[in-house]
Structure formats: C-alpha cells, structure tokens
C-alpha cells in the first residue's frame, strides 16, 4: 500500500515521541504499553456516511498517533495520512486522503482532506474535495466485527563519542490482537508472532513480550553494529549509523466472521534507502484459519494471471500490445499470495523490488467482485453476501 511509503516520508509527524538515552536503552518490561482498552489506545470500526454515501471506517489510536482507513460500497480502501500537531478548531484533526491507489502518483497537495473529531463512540467532521462544498462526516461505532486492541512497544538509543554526529536507533511497534482472552486470541497471537515478528516456534509468551523482545533485538543489533565499526576503525559515513524500525497495523475489513489485517513495516539499517512493505493477513476468526487465495477463489493460475494483467494495464495505463516491461521486470505478472478482500473486491499486493523497481513502490491491483463472480468459492460468497 502507498500508506507505508508515506509513513516513511512523514514518520516524525506520525510516530510517538520516545525517550532518548545515552549508550544504552532505558526501556524495561514496565515501559512497554499494556494491552488494555482505554481512550488513548484502542481500535474501533465505525459506520455511517460521508456526504450521502455509506462508509465503513477503521481507526487505530495509539497515544498521539492515528492509523485510519475507510471504504465506500465499492470496497476500495481509502487510506488517510494523519498530520500530527495539526489540531484544528473543535479539536478536529487534519488528514489527507491518498487513495484510491493508482500507479504511484500520491498528489499530496491535491488529495481530499478531512477534518475529523475521533472519539471511541463516534467520528464527526468534514471532508473537503476542494475549497467549497464540504461533505459532512457522521459515523458511529459499530457493534459488528471482532473486538481488537492495539499493543505497542517503543524504544530508542543514542550513542555519543563521534565527531560529526550522534548515531541513533528508533523502534516503534503497534500491532492488533483480539480483545477476548480465549482460544481465538492465542491462535491469532501465534500467527502474528510467526508471520510478523519472525518467531521460529511461537510459544505461550504474550504478544507484548514477543514485541518487546523483537524491538530490543533491533536496538541491540544497532549497538553491536556501531561497536564493530568503531573497533575496526572503519571510515563509515555517520549517516549510515541511524537505524529505524516501524511496524503498524490496522484492519481493512472486519465483518461476517472475517478479519483482514494490514501490517506495514519499514526498516533502515544503512544504505541508500530503507525497505518497506505491506503484509496482508486474511483471517477466518470463526474457524481460526488463515485464508489462502484458494479459500476465496476457485480460479486457476492460467485464468487469474491474464485477469490481473488486464487490471494492471488499466492501473498503469499500459495499452494492449505494449510490453509490461514499461513497469515490470518481466513481460508477465507473476501471481502473489499477498492478497486482501473487502466488501467490494479483492486486492493483490506486490512488495518493492518483487516485480518492479523500487521507484514504483508497492503495487496494489484491485479486482472488483463483479469481475470475479464466476470464480468465488460458494462458502465465501455466501458469508460475504455476494
């Protein structure tokens, strides 16, 4: 998703302030945020209208940051970029909309902007498409879908003793987990620890503990790398010694017993630029099962590939007969299991460098259900009401 790329550009405005320390991290077990539902840390799904159009909105609030997306009836995800320290009248917050996601043109200054007052029970405000005719935003907390809470871990380190700069490392982790303490929560947490935190054998440790270990490991690796550089006397540019790690999550769909989790990640450990990506987890919360494309679609790869290529050509405005290498490395689009679904269709996400150059960023190919109806799994279509 484009959101992850924009998170990189606006990280200082999006993320939380954290304590900086000299020579070692000062975060202990008690410094990590406790996984409890409260007005400062919560996930909520809202339903209502923007203008006269029905909308479903997903909000993760963690301290002073917000992760927000919403969908109209067509199901395409509209991501909102939160402008921190942009408090407006009536306590409203300033967001920029940068979706639907199209071929890498983020159009920062031209995207619709929203002034929102976000509370646990409602979201109100205005959406501006231009200078005139603002659309009212009126949303109420929804009772449908599974209940989740955000779990967070923050840490940083600064090292002195360098002539030109002070190397630093920063880690910010915010992940969702089910609110209820039962078997689905244990299954979900094990899945997150394995797929996102790279735990080789997820055990009974809590998500909070796993995130703490993951975040501290990054900080300690930074200190070890800098110590190695110093001991060898390498002339390494100090700009290469600033490490950054960010993981954020939100749902893009939460209904009918399904939860579709979007996890954005970014890491910089030296080099020309950081690396980022988006992992989508499509989850059957009733059956405690991670869904594959085969659980949703009956279509075979020989039929799916040309369908995706057709939508890819439309997205990047590549005429029929023109080679796909105008964007891709190869003249064919490989298939991916990194998919998601909403009320209106299915998206397929390719990471930077996976099928195209870094400059093209994340590639997100959206296919509406109207184009997929002959191949929808009957059980999936029935639960989704398609």
mmCIF file of C-alpha atoms in Angstrom:
data_model
loop_
_atom_site.group_PDB
_atom_site.id
_atom_site.type_symbol
_atom_site.label_atom_id
_atom_site.label_comp_id
_atom_site.label_asym_id
_atom_site.label_seq_id
_atom_site.Cartn_x
_atom_site.Cartn_y
_atom_site.Cartn_z
ATOM 1 C CA UNK A 1 0.000 0.000 0.000
ATOM 2 C CA UNK A 2 1.052 3.534 -0.529
ATOM 3 C CA UNK A 3 0.423 4.247 3.125
ATOM 4 C CA UNK A 4 3.658 2.544 4.141
ATOM 5 C CA UNK A 5 5.709 4.682 1.755
ATOM 6 C CA UNK A 6 4.096 7.842 3.087
ATOM 7 C CA UNK A 7 4.719 6.683 6.641
ATOM 8 C CA UNK A 8 8.409 6.725 5.781
ATOM 9 C CA UNK A 9 8.261 10.276 4.484
ATOM 10 C CA UNK A 10 6.231 11.593 7.385
ATOM 11 C CA UNK A 11 7.483 9.353 10.181
ATOM 12 C CA UNK A 12 8.393 12.227 12.532
ATOM 13 C CA UNK A 13 4.835 13.516 12.284
ATOM 14 C CA UNK A 14 3.161 10.156 12.609
ATOM 15 C CA UNK A 15 5.010 8.369 15.345
ATOM 16 C CA UNK A 16 5.259 8.927 19.015
ATOM 17 C CA UNK A 17 7.915 10.781 20.914
ATOM 18 C CA UNK A 18 10.163 8.448 22.874
ATOM 19 C CA UNK A 19 12.845 8.796 25.488
ATOM 20 C CA UNK A 20 16.353 9.056 24.159
ATOM 21 C CA UNK A 21 19.238 7.739 26.162
ATOM 22 C CA UNK A 22 22.992 7.603 26.016
ATOM 23 C CA UNK A 23 24.852 4.346 25.389
ATOM 24 C CA UNK A 24 22.030 2.002 26.261
ATOM 25 C CA UNK A 25 18.309 1.596 26.002
ATOM 26 C CA UNK A 26 16.407 2.534 29.118
ATOM 27 C CA UNK A 27 13.210 0.654 28.275
ATOM 28 C CA UNK A 28 12.360 -2.063 30.744
ATOM 29 C CA UNK A 29 9.493 -4.525 30.916
ATOM 30 C CA UNK A 30 7.289 -1.918 32.525
ATOM 31 C CA UNK A 31 7.901 0.636 29.766
ATOM 32 C CA UNK A 32 6.002 -1.245 27.099
ATOM 33 C CA UNK A 33 2.375 -0.217 26.700
ATOM 34 C CA UNK A 34 -0.053 -2.500 28.489
ATOM 35 C CA UNK A 35 -2.637 -4.174 26.281
ATOM 36 C CA UNK A 36 -5.743 -2.648 27.827
ATOM 37 C CA UNK A 37 -8.684 -0.883 26.228
ATOM 38 C CA UNK A 38 -8.708 2.823 27.095
ATOM 39 C CA UNK A 39 -9.440 6.165 25.411
ATOM 40 C CA UNK A 40 -5.784 6.619 24.452
ATOM 41 C CA UNK A 41 -5.180 3.179 22.925
ATOM 42 C CA UNK A 42 -7.994 1.486 21.033
ATOM 43 C CA UNK A 43 -9.224 0.002 17.777
ATOM 44 C CA UNK A 44 -12.739 0.763 16.586
ATOM 45 C CA UNK A 45 -14.836 0.162 13.491
ATOM 46 C CA UNK A 46 -17.316 2.900 12.594
ATOM 47 C CA UNK A 47 -20.219 3.005 10.169
ATOM 48 C CA UNK A 48 -22.160 5.937 8.806
ATOM 49 C CA UNK A 49 -21.913 8.357 5.923
ATOM 50 C CA UNK A 50 -19.574 10.831 4.243
ATOM 51 C CA UNK A 51 -21.864 13.157 2.406
ATOM 52 C CA UNK A 52 -24.694 10.845 1.392
ATOM 53 C CA UNK A 53 -22.536 7.768 0.754
ATOM 54 C CA UNK A 54 -22.395 4.856 3.244
ATOM 55 C CA UNK A 55 -18.920 4.338 4.722
ATOM 56 C CA UNK A 56 -17.120 1.889 6.995
ATOM 57 C CA UNK A 57 -14.064 3.301 8.779
ATOM 58 C CA UNK A 58 -11.301 1.534 10.722
ATOM 59 C CA UNK A 59 -9.356 3.507 13.357
ATOM 60 C CA UNK A 60 -6.358 2.536 15.468
ATOM 61 C CA UNK A 61 -5.492 5.180 18.045
ATOM 62 C CA UNK A 62 -2.296 4.687 19.982
ATOM 63 C CA UNK A 63 -1.225 7.585 22.124
ATOM 64 C CA UNK A 64 -0.920 10.589 19.847
ATOM 65 C CA UNK A 65 -0.989 8.700 16.558
ATOM 66 C CA UNK A 66 -3.833 7.537 14.326
ATOM 67 C CA UNK A 67 -3.992 4.861 11.652
ATOM 68 C CA UNK A 68 -7.209 5.362 9.655
ATOM 69 C CA UNK A 69 -8.761 3.914 6.510
ATOM 70 C CA UNK A 70 -12.289 3.696 5.162
ATOM 71 C CA UNK A 71 -14.250 2.098 2.346
ATOM 72 C CA UNK A 72 -17.304 3.119 0.366
ATOM 73 C CA UNK A 73 -19.683 0.471 -1.002
ATOM 74 C CA UNK A 74 -17.290 -0.398 -3.836
ATOM 75 C CA UNK A 75 -14.861 -1.696 -1.216
ATOM 76 C CA UNK A 76 -11.735 0.130 -2.388
ATOM 77 C CA UNK A 77 -9.607 1.250 0.538
ATOM 78 C CA UNK A 78 -9.129 4.957 1.168
ATOM 79 C CA UNK A 79 -6.074 5.487 3.371
ATOM 80 C CA UNK A 80 -5.723 8.638 5.455
ATOM 81 C CA UNK A 81 -2.414 10.265 6.296
ATOM 82 C CA UNK A 82 -2.531 11.841 9.760
ATOM 83 C CA UNK A 83 -0.879 15.231 10.074
ATOM 84 C CA UNK A 84 0.372 15.306 13.657
ATOM 85 C CA UNK A 85 0.305 18.629 15.525
ATOM 86 C CA UNK A 86 -2.402 19.890 13.175
ATOM 87 C CA UNK A 87 -5.138 20.380 15.749
ATOM 88 C CA UNK A 88 -7.939 22.466 14.263
ATOM 89 C CA UNK A 89 -11.000 24.119 15.698
ATOM 90 C CA UNK A 90 -13.339 21.990 17.826
ATOM 91 C CA UNK A 91 -10.464 19.563 18.496
ATOM 92 C CA UNK A 92 -10.619 18.220 14.929
ATOM 93 C CA UNK A 93 -7.578 16.520 13.393
ATOM 94 C CA UNK A 94 -6.221 17.003 9.882
ATOM 95 C CA UNK A 95 -5.916 14.050 7.486
ATOM 96 C CA UNK A 96 -5.030 13.802 3.794
ATOM 97 C CA UNK A 97 -6.630 11.105 1.676
ATOM 98 C CA UNK A 98 -4.253 9.437 -0.766
ATOM 99 C CA UNK A 99 -6.359 6.635 -2.213
ATOM 100 C CA UNK A 100 -7.651 5.056 -4.418
ATOM 101 C CA UNK A 101 -4.144 3.801 -5.015
ATOM 102 C CA UNK A 102 -3.061 4.467 -8.563
ATOM 103 C CA UNK A 103 0.301 3.990 -10.264
ATOM 104 C CA UNK A 104 2.464 5.849 -7.789
ATOM 105 C CA UNK A 105 1.039 9.376 -8.091
ATOM 106 C CA UNK A 106 0.485 10.444 -4.495
ATOM 107 C CA UNK A 107 -0.559 14.042 -5.366
ATOM 108 C CA UNK A 108 -0.017 15.245 -1.809
ATOM 109 C CA UNK A 109 -1.336 18.742 -2.183
ATOM 110 C CA UNK A 110 -4.311 17.806 -4.344
ATOM 111 C CA UNK A 111 -5.853 14.922 -2.426
ATOM 112 C CA UNK A 112 -9.076 15.357 -0.465
ATOM 113 C CA UNK A 113 -8.545 16.461 3.114
ATOM 114 C CA UNK A 114 -10.604 15.588 6.154
ATOM 115 C CA UNK A 115 -11.062 17.426 9.441
ATOM 116 C CA UNK A 116 -12.188 14.764 11.921
ATOM 117 C CA UNK A 117 -13.083 14.597 15.596
ATOM 118 C CA UNK A 118 -12.376 10.976 16.548
ATOM 119 C CA UNK A 119 -13.910 9.619 19.740
ATOM 120 C CA UNK A 120 -14.367 5.989 20.856
ATOM 121 C CA UNK A 121 -18.113 6.110 20.151
ATOM 122 C CA UNK A 122 -18.219 8.319 17.036
ATOM 123 C CA UNK A 123 -16.385 10.170 14.286
ATOM 124 C CA UNK A 124 -17.628 13.530 13.053
ATOM 125 C CA UNK A 125 -16.214 16.249 10.856
ATOM 126 C CA UNK A 126 -15.926 17.384 7.238
ATOM 127 C CA UNK A 127 -14.377 16.088 4.025
ATOM 128 C CA UNK A 128 -13.135 18.757 1.623
ATOM 129 C CA UNK A 129 -12.749 17.925 -2.069
ATOM 130 C CA UNK A 130 -11.740 21.494 -2.884
ATOM 131 C CA UNK A 131 -12.339 24.947 -1.451
ATOM 132 C CA UNK A 132 -16.118 24.650 -1.400
ATOM 133 C CA UNK A 133 -18.960 22.253 -0.583
ATOM 134 C CA UNK A 134 -17.546 20.214 2.317
ATOM 135 C CA UNK A 135 -19.178 16.835 2.896
ATOM 136 C CA UNK A 136 -20.287 16.078 6.479
ATOM 137 C CA UNK A 137 -18.776 13.012 8.156
ATOM 138 C CA UNK A 138 -21.151 11.244 10.548
ATOM 139 C CA UNK A 139 -20.078 7.829 11.839
ATOM 140 C CA UNK A 140 -20.978 5.775 14.901
ATOM 141 C CA UNK A 141 -19.062 2.912 16.499
ATOM 142 C CA UNK A 142 -20.195 -0.392 15.024
ATOM 143 C CA UNK A 143 -21.141 -3.457 17.051
ATOM 144 C CA UNK A 144 -20.343 -5.783 14.153
ATOM 145 C CA UNK A 145 -16.981 -7.454 13.702
ATOM 146 C CA UNK A 146 -14.438 -8.813 16.154
ATOM 147 C CA UNK A 147 -13.104 -6.689 19.030
ATOM 148 C CA UNK A 148 -9.379 -5.851 18.901
ATOM 149 C CA UNK A 149 -6.945 -3.790 20.958
ATOM 150 C CA UNK A 150 -3.578 -2.304 19.965
ATOM 151 C CA UNK A 151 -0.393 -3.472 21.685
ATOM 152 C CA UNK A 152 2.685 -1.247 21.430
ATOM 153 C CA UNK A 153 6.383 -1.111 22.163
ATOM 154 C CA UNK A 154 8.667 1.932 21.753
ATOM 155 C CA UNK A 155 12.398 2.232 22.316
ATOM 156 C CA UNK A 156 15.390 4.310 21.236
ATOM 157 C CA UNK A 157 19.121 4.670 21.738
ATOM 158 C CA UNK A 158 21.683 7.427 21.131
ATOM 159 C CA UNK A 159 25.450 6.882 21.135
ATOM 160 C CA UNK A 160 27.948 9.680 21.774
ATOM 161 C CA UNK A 161 31.661 9.945 21.101
ATOM 162 C CA UNK A 162 31.530 10.657 17.371
ATOM 163 C CA UNK A 163 32.944 13.830 15.841
ATOM 164 C CA UNK A 164 30.276 14.553 13.232
ATOM 165 C CA UNK A 165 27.040 13.171 14.570
ATOM 166 C CA UNK A 166 25.294 11.140 17.256
ATOM 167 C CA UNK A 167 24.161 7.766 15.883
ATOM 168 C CA UNK A 168 20.687 6.771 16.981
ATOM 169 C CA UNK A 169 18.220 3.937 16.656
ATOM 170 C CA UNK A 170 14.459 4.024 16.982
ATOM 171 C CA UNK A 171 11.834 1.272 17.042
ATOM 172 C CA UNK A 172 8.054 1.695 17.059
ATOM 173 C CA UNK A 173 5.783 -1.349 17.025
ATOM 174 C CA UNK A 174 1.969 -1.264 17.125
ATOM 175 C CA UNK A 175 0.038 -4.471 16.450
ATOM 176 C CA UNK A 176 -3.563 -5.503 16.971
ATOM 177 C CA UNK A 177 -4.745 -8.572 18.822
ATOM 178 C CA UNK A 178 -8.220 -9.852 19.775
ATOM 179 C CA UNK A 179 -9.588 -8.346 22.964
ATOM 180 C CA UNK A 180 -11.032 -11.554 24.405
ATOM 181 C CA UNK A 181 -8.622 -13.812 26.317
ATOM 182 C CA UNK A 182 -9.597 -17.116 24.750
ATOM 183 C CA UNK A 183 -8.529 -19.686 22.148
ATOM 184 C CA UNK A 184 -9.009 -17.349 19.134
ATOM 185 C CA UNK A 185 -6.678 -14.849 20.793
ATOM 186 C CA UNK A 186 -3.991 -17.491 21.335
ATOM 187 C CA UNK A 187 -4.320 -18.655 17.731
ATOM 188 C CA UNK A 188 -4.221 -15.095 16.395
ATOM 189 C CA UNK A 189 -1.251 -14.115 18.566
ATOM 190 C CA UNK A 190 0.695 -17.189 17.464
ATOM 191 C CA UNK A 191 0.041 -16.271 13.839
ATOM 192 C CA UNK A 192 1.264 -12.700 14.351
ATOM 193 C CA UNK A 193 4.409 -13.835 16.168
ATOM 194 C CA UNK A 194 5.234 -16.241 13.352
ATOM 195 C CA UNK A 195 4.329 -14.114 10.294
ATOM 196 C CA UNK A 196 5.232 -10.618 11.509
ATOM 197 C CA UNK A 197 7.733 -10.990 14.340
ATOM 198 C CA UNK A 198 9.529 -13.952 12.730
ATOM 199 C CA UNK A 199 9.307 -16.175 15.795
ATOM 200 C CA UNK A 200 10.581 -19.585 14.739
ATOM 201 C CA UNK A 201 8.388 -21.526 17.158
ATOM 202 C CA UNK A 202 5.657 -19.351 18.701
ATOM 203 C CA UNK A 203 5.158 -20.359 22.314
ATOM 204 C CA UNK A 204 2.926 -19.285 25.151
ATOM 205 C CA UNK A 205 4.540 -15.854 25.556
ATOM 206 C CA UNK A 206 2.211 -12.901 25.181
ATOM 207 C CA UNK A 207 2.236 -10.648 22.143
ATOM 208 C CA UNK A 208 3.528 -7.853 24.379
ATOM 209 C CA UNK A 209 6.513 -9.955 25.425
ATOM 210 C CA UNK A 210 7.252 -11.022 21.858
ATOM 211 C CA UNK A 211 7.136 -7.401 20.652
ATOM 212 C CA UNK A 212 9.424 -6.312 23.483
ATOM 213 C CA UNK A 213 11.970 -8.976 22.531
ATOM 214 C CA UNK A 214 11.695 -8.051 18.854
ATOM 215 C CA UNK A 215 12.152 -4.323 19.496
ATOM 216 C CA UNK A 216 15.051 -4.761 21.918
ATOM 217 C CA UNK A 217 16.820 -7.088 19.497
ATOM 218 C CA UNK A 218 16.775 -4.352 16.858
ATOM 219 C CA UNK A 219 18.221 -1.806 19.292
ATOM 220 C CA UNK A 220 20.917 -4.213 20.470
ATOM 221 C CA UNK A 221 21.854 -5.082 16.885
ATOM 222 C CA UNK A 222 22.341 -1.381 16.245
ATOM 223 C CA UNK A 223 24.684 -1.037 19.216
ATOM 224 C CA UNK A 224 26.636 -4.130 18.143
ATOM 225 C CA UNK A 225 26.986 -2.830 14.577
ATOM 226 C CA UNK A 226 28.261 0.546 15.736
ATOM 227 C CA UNK A 227 30.698 -1.083 18.178
ATOM 228 C CA UNK A 228 32.006 -3.268 15.354
ATOM 229 C CA UNK A 229 32.567 -0.245 13.138
ATOM 230 C CA UNK A 230 34.417 1.567 15.914
ATOM 231 C CA UNK A 231 36.612 -1.406 16.773
ATOM 232 C CA UNK A 232 37.691 -1.840 13.151
ATOM 233 C CA UNK A 233 38.316 1.859 12.686
ATOM 234 C CA UNK A 234 36.210 1.842 9.530
ATOM 235 C CA UNK A 235 35.545 5.140 7.852
ATOM 236 C CA UNK A 236 31.814 4.547 7.679
ATOM 237 C CA UNK A 237 29.606 7.580 6.964
ATOM 238 C CA UNK A 238 27.832 8.546 10.133
ATOM 239 C CA UNK A 239 24.610 8.837 8.137
ATOM 240 C CA UNK A 240 24.759 5.044 7.831
ATOM 241 C CA UNK A 241 24.528 4.682 11.604
ATOM 242 C CA UNK A 242 20.959 5.847 12.065
ATOM 243 C CA UNK A 243 18.675 2.830 12.345
ATOM 244 C CA UNK A 244 14.885 2.964 12.195
ATOM 245 C CA UNK A 245 12.234 0.241 12.537
ATOM 246 C CA UNK A 246 8.481 0.766 12.312
ATOM 247 C CA UNK A 247 5.609 -1.721 12.274
ATOM 248 C CA UNK A 248 1.993 -0.588 12.272
ATOM 249 C CA UNK A 249 -1.282 -2.422 11.742
ATOM 250 C CA UNK A 250 -4.953 -1.848 11.096
ATOM 251 C CA UNK A 251 -7.868 -3.825 9.759
ATOM 252 C CA UNK A 252 -9.238 -3.162 6.283
ATOM 253 C CA UNK A 253 -12.237 -5.474 6.746
ATOM 254 C CA UNK A 254 -13.917 -6.783 9.910
ATOM 255 C CA UNK A 255 -17.267 -8.437 9.358
ATOM 256 C CA UNK A 256 -19.040 -11.745 8.636
ATOM 257 C CA UNK A 257 -16.589 -13.611 10.843
ATOM 258 C CA UNK A 258 -13.610 -12.431 8.759
ATOM 259 C CA UNK A 259 -10.831 -10.030 9.762
ATOM 260 C CA UNK A 260 -8.375 -8.750 7.164
ATOM 261 C CA UNK A 261 -5.284 -7.309 8.820
ATOM 262 C CA UNK A 262 -2.905 -4.940 7.053
ATOM 263 C CA UNK A 263 0.596 -4.754 8.580
ATOM 264 C CA UNK A 264 3.007 -2.110 7.294
ATOM 265 C CA UNK A 265 6.708 -2.355 8.022
ATOM 266 C CA UNK A 266 9.727 -0.156 7.412
ATOM 267 C CA UNK A 267 13.356 -0.664 8.335
ATOM 268 C CA UNK A 268 16.517 1.318 7.695
ATOM 269 C CA UNK A 269 19.877 -0.136 8.693
ATOM 270 C CA UNK A 270 22.165 1.854 6.410
ATOM 271 C CA UNK A 271 22.400 2.210 2.672
ATOM 272 C CA UNK A 272 20.754 4.368 0.045
ATOM 273 C CA UNK A 273 17.240 3.952 1.424
ATOM 274 C CA UNK A 274 15.136 1.915 3.792
ATOM 275 C CA UNK A 275 12.964 -1.031 2.866
ATOM 276 C CA UNK A 276 9.244 -1.183 3.395
ATOM 277 C CA UNK A 277 6.369 -3.488 2.638
ATOM 278 C CA UNK A 278 2.815 -4.477 3.411
ATOM 279 C CA UNK A 279 1.730 -7.891 4.665
ATOM 280 C CA UNK A 280 -1.949 -8.764 4.406
ATOM 281 C CA UNK A 281 -3.446 -11.471 6.617
ATOM 282 C CA UNK A 282 -6.930 -12.699 5.684
ATOM 283 C CA UNK A 283 -8.329 -14.458 8.729
ATOM 284 C CA UNK A 284 -11.393 -16.566 9.382
ATOM 285 C CA UNK A 285 -11.971 -15.700 13.032
ATOM 286 C CA UNK A 286 -14.753 -18.279 13.399
ATOM 287 C CA UNK A 287 -12.706 -21.197 12.093
ATOM 288 C CA UNK A 288 -9.367 -19.857 13.432
ATOM 289 C CA UNK A 289 -7.811 -20.203 9.992
ATOM 290 C CA UNK A 290 -5.567 -18.069 7.808
ATOM 291 C CA UNK A 291 -7.113 -17.909 4.342
ATOM 292 C CA UNK A 292 -5.238 -18.516 1.113
ATOM 293 C CA UNK A 293 -6.429 -17.317 -2.329
ATOM 294 C CA UNK A 294 -7.767 -20.852 -2.858
ATOM 295 C CA UNK A 295 -10.123 -20.424 0.114
ATOM 296 C CA UNK A 296 -11.705 -17.429 -1.620
ATOM 297 C CA UNK A 297 -11.367 -18.176 -5.357
ATOM 298 C CA UNK A 298 -11.697 -21.293 -7.492
ATOM 299 C CA UNK A 299 -9.883 -19.711 -10.452
ATOM 300 C CA UNK A 300 -6.708 -21.412 -11.703
ATOM 301 C CA UNK A 301 -3.451 -19.553 -12.282
ATOM 302 C CA UNK A 302 -3.773 -19.773 -16.060
ATOM 303 C CA UNK A 303 -7.007 -17.763 -15.874
ATOM 304 C CA UNK A 304 -6.079 -15.467 -12.974
ATOM 305 C CA UNK A 305 -2.846 -14.176 -14.478
ATOM 306 C CA UNK A 306 -4.367 -12.541 -17.605
ATOM 307 C CA UNK A 307 -7.166 -11.111 -15.444
ATOM 308 C CA UNK A 308 -4.649 -9.448 -13.127
ATOM 309 C CA UNK A 309 -2.571 -8.251 -16.087
ATOM 310 C CA UNK A 310 -5.660 -6.616 -17.591
ATOM 311 C CA UNK A 311 -6.297 -4.684 -14.376
ATOM 312 C CA UNK A 312 -2.583 -3.925 -14.070
ATOM 313 C CA UNK A 313 -2.578 -2.391 -17.564
ATOM 314 C CA UNK A 314 -5.572 -0.247 -16.656
ATOM 315 C CA UNK A 315 -3.933 0.867 -13.402
ATOM 316 C CA UNK A 316 -0.677 1.925 -15.061
ATOM 317 C CA UNK A 317 -2.237 2.994 -18.370
ATOM 318 C CA UNK A 318 -0.294 0.457 -20.467
ATOM 319 C CA UNK A 319 -2.097 -0.085 -23.767
ATOM 320 C CA UNK A 320 -2.785 -3.559 -25.124
ATOM 321 C CA UNK A 321 0.154 -4.671 -27.235
ATOM 322 C CA UNK A 322 2.641 -2.619 -25.221
ATOM 323 C CA UNK A 323 5.106 -4.654 -23.143
ATOM 324 C CA UNK A 324 4.557 -4.872 -19.396
ATOM 325 C CA UNK A 325 8.256 -4.168 -19.033
ATOM 326 C CA UNK A 326 7.346 -0.486 -19.194
ATOM 327 C CA UNK A 327 6.799 -1.048 -15.452
ATOM 328 C CA UNK A 328 7.692 -4.657 -14.601
ATOM 329 C CA UNK A 329 10.994 -6.506 -14.698
ATOM 330 C CA UNK A 330 9.396 -9.206 -16.899
ATOM 331 C CA UNK A 331 6.754 -9.120 -19.614
ATOM 332 C CA UNK A 332 4.371 -11.086 -17.426
ATOM 333 C CA UNK A 333 2.906 -10.500 -13.989
ATOM 334 C CA UNK A 334 3.729 -13.248 -11.528
ATOM 335 C CA UNK A 335 0.992 -14.287 -9.111
ATOM 336 C CA UNK A 336 1.152 -13.498 -5.399
ATOM 337 C CA UNK A 337 -0.407 -14.918 -2.236
ATOM 338 C CA UNK A 338 -0.260 -11.478 -0.577
ATOM 339 C CA UNK A 339 -3.929 -10.626 -1.045
ATOM 340 C CA UNK A 340 -6.798 -8.980 0.833
ATOM 341 C CA UNK A 341 -10.544 -8.555 0.416
ATOM 342 C CA UNK A 342 -13.186 -6.055 1.444
ATOM 343 C CA UNK A 343 -16.917 -5.776 0.801
ATOM 344 C CA UNK A 344 -16.391 -4.922 -2.869
ATOM 345 C CA UNK A 345 -13.482 -6.941 -4.213
ATOM 346 C CA UNK A 346 -10.049 -8.463 -3.821
ATOM 347 C CA UNK A 347 -6.634 -6.779 -3.950
ATOM 348 C CA UNK A 348 -3.237 -8.303 -4.721
ATOM 349 C CA UNK A 349 -0.123 -6.588 -3.335
ATOM 350 C CA UNK A 350 3.452 -6.813 -4.613
ATOM 351 C CA UNK A 351 6.329 -5.538 -2.469
ATOM 352 C CA UNK A 352 9.018 -3.122 -3.724
ATOM 353 C CA UNK A 353 11.542 -4.981 -5.916
ATOM 354 C CA UNK A 354 9.255 -8.034 -6.105
ATOM 355 C CA UNK A 355 8.118 -7.437 -9.699
ATOM 356 C CA UNK A 356 9.238 -3.861 -10.440
ATOM 357 C CA UNK A 357 11.841 -1.271 -9.498
ATOM 358 C CA UNK A 358 11.857 0.358 -6.069
ATOM 359 C CA UNK A 359 10.651 3.624 -7.596
ATOM 360 C CA UNK A 360 7.252 2.079 -8.370
ATOM 361 C CA UNK A 361 6.721 1.269 -4.702
ATOM 362 C CA UNK A 362 4.047 -1.150 -3.602
ATOM 363 C CA UNK A 363 1.882 -2.373 -6.461
ATOM 364 C CA UNK A 364 -1.734 -2.940 -5.448
ATOM 365 C CA UNK A 365 -4.004 -4.497 -8.081
ATOM 366 C CA UNK A 366 -7.693 -4.196 -7.236
ATOM 367 C CA UNK A 367 -10.261 -6.524 -8.842
ATOM 368 C CA UNK A 368 -13.973 -5.994 -8.048
ATOM 369 C CA UNK A 369 -16.180 -8.985 -7.288
ATOM 370 C CA UNK A 370 -18.128 -8.272 -10.485
ATOM 371 C CA UNK A 371 -15.068 -9.496 -12.417
ATOM 372 C CA UNK A 372 -14.543 -12.482 -10.106
ATOM 373 C CA UNK A 373 -18.087 -13.728 -9.517
ATOM 374 C CA UNK A 374 -17.746 -16.915 -11.634
ATOM 375 C CA UNK A 375 -14.765 -17.995 -9.504
ATOM 376 C CA UNK A 376 -15.828 -17.127 -5.954
ATOM 377 C CA UNK A 377 -15.835 -20.036 -3.540
ATOM 378 C CA UNK A 378 -19.540 -20.677 -2.724
ATOM 379 C CA UNK A 379 -18.997 -20.722 1.058
ATOM 380 C CA UNK A 380 -17.060 -17.438 0.921
ATOM 381 C CA UNK A 381 -19.629 -15.765 -1.334
ATOM 382 C CA UNK A 382 -22.463 -16.858 0.954
ATOM 383 C CA UNK A 383 -20.843 -15.480 4.108
ATOM 384 C CA UNK A 384 -19.970 -12.234 2.350
ATOM 385 C CA UNK A 385 -23.478 -11.882 0.928
ATOM 386 C CA UNK A 386 -22.208 -11.608 -2.655
#
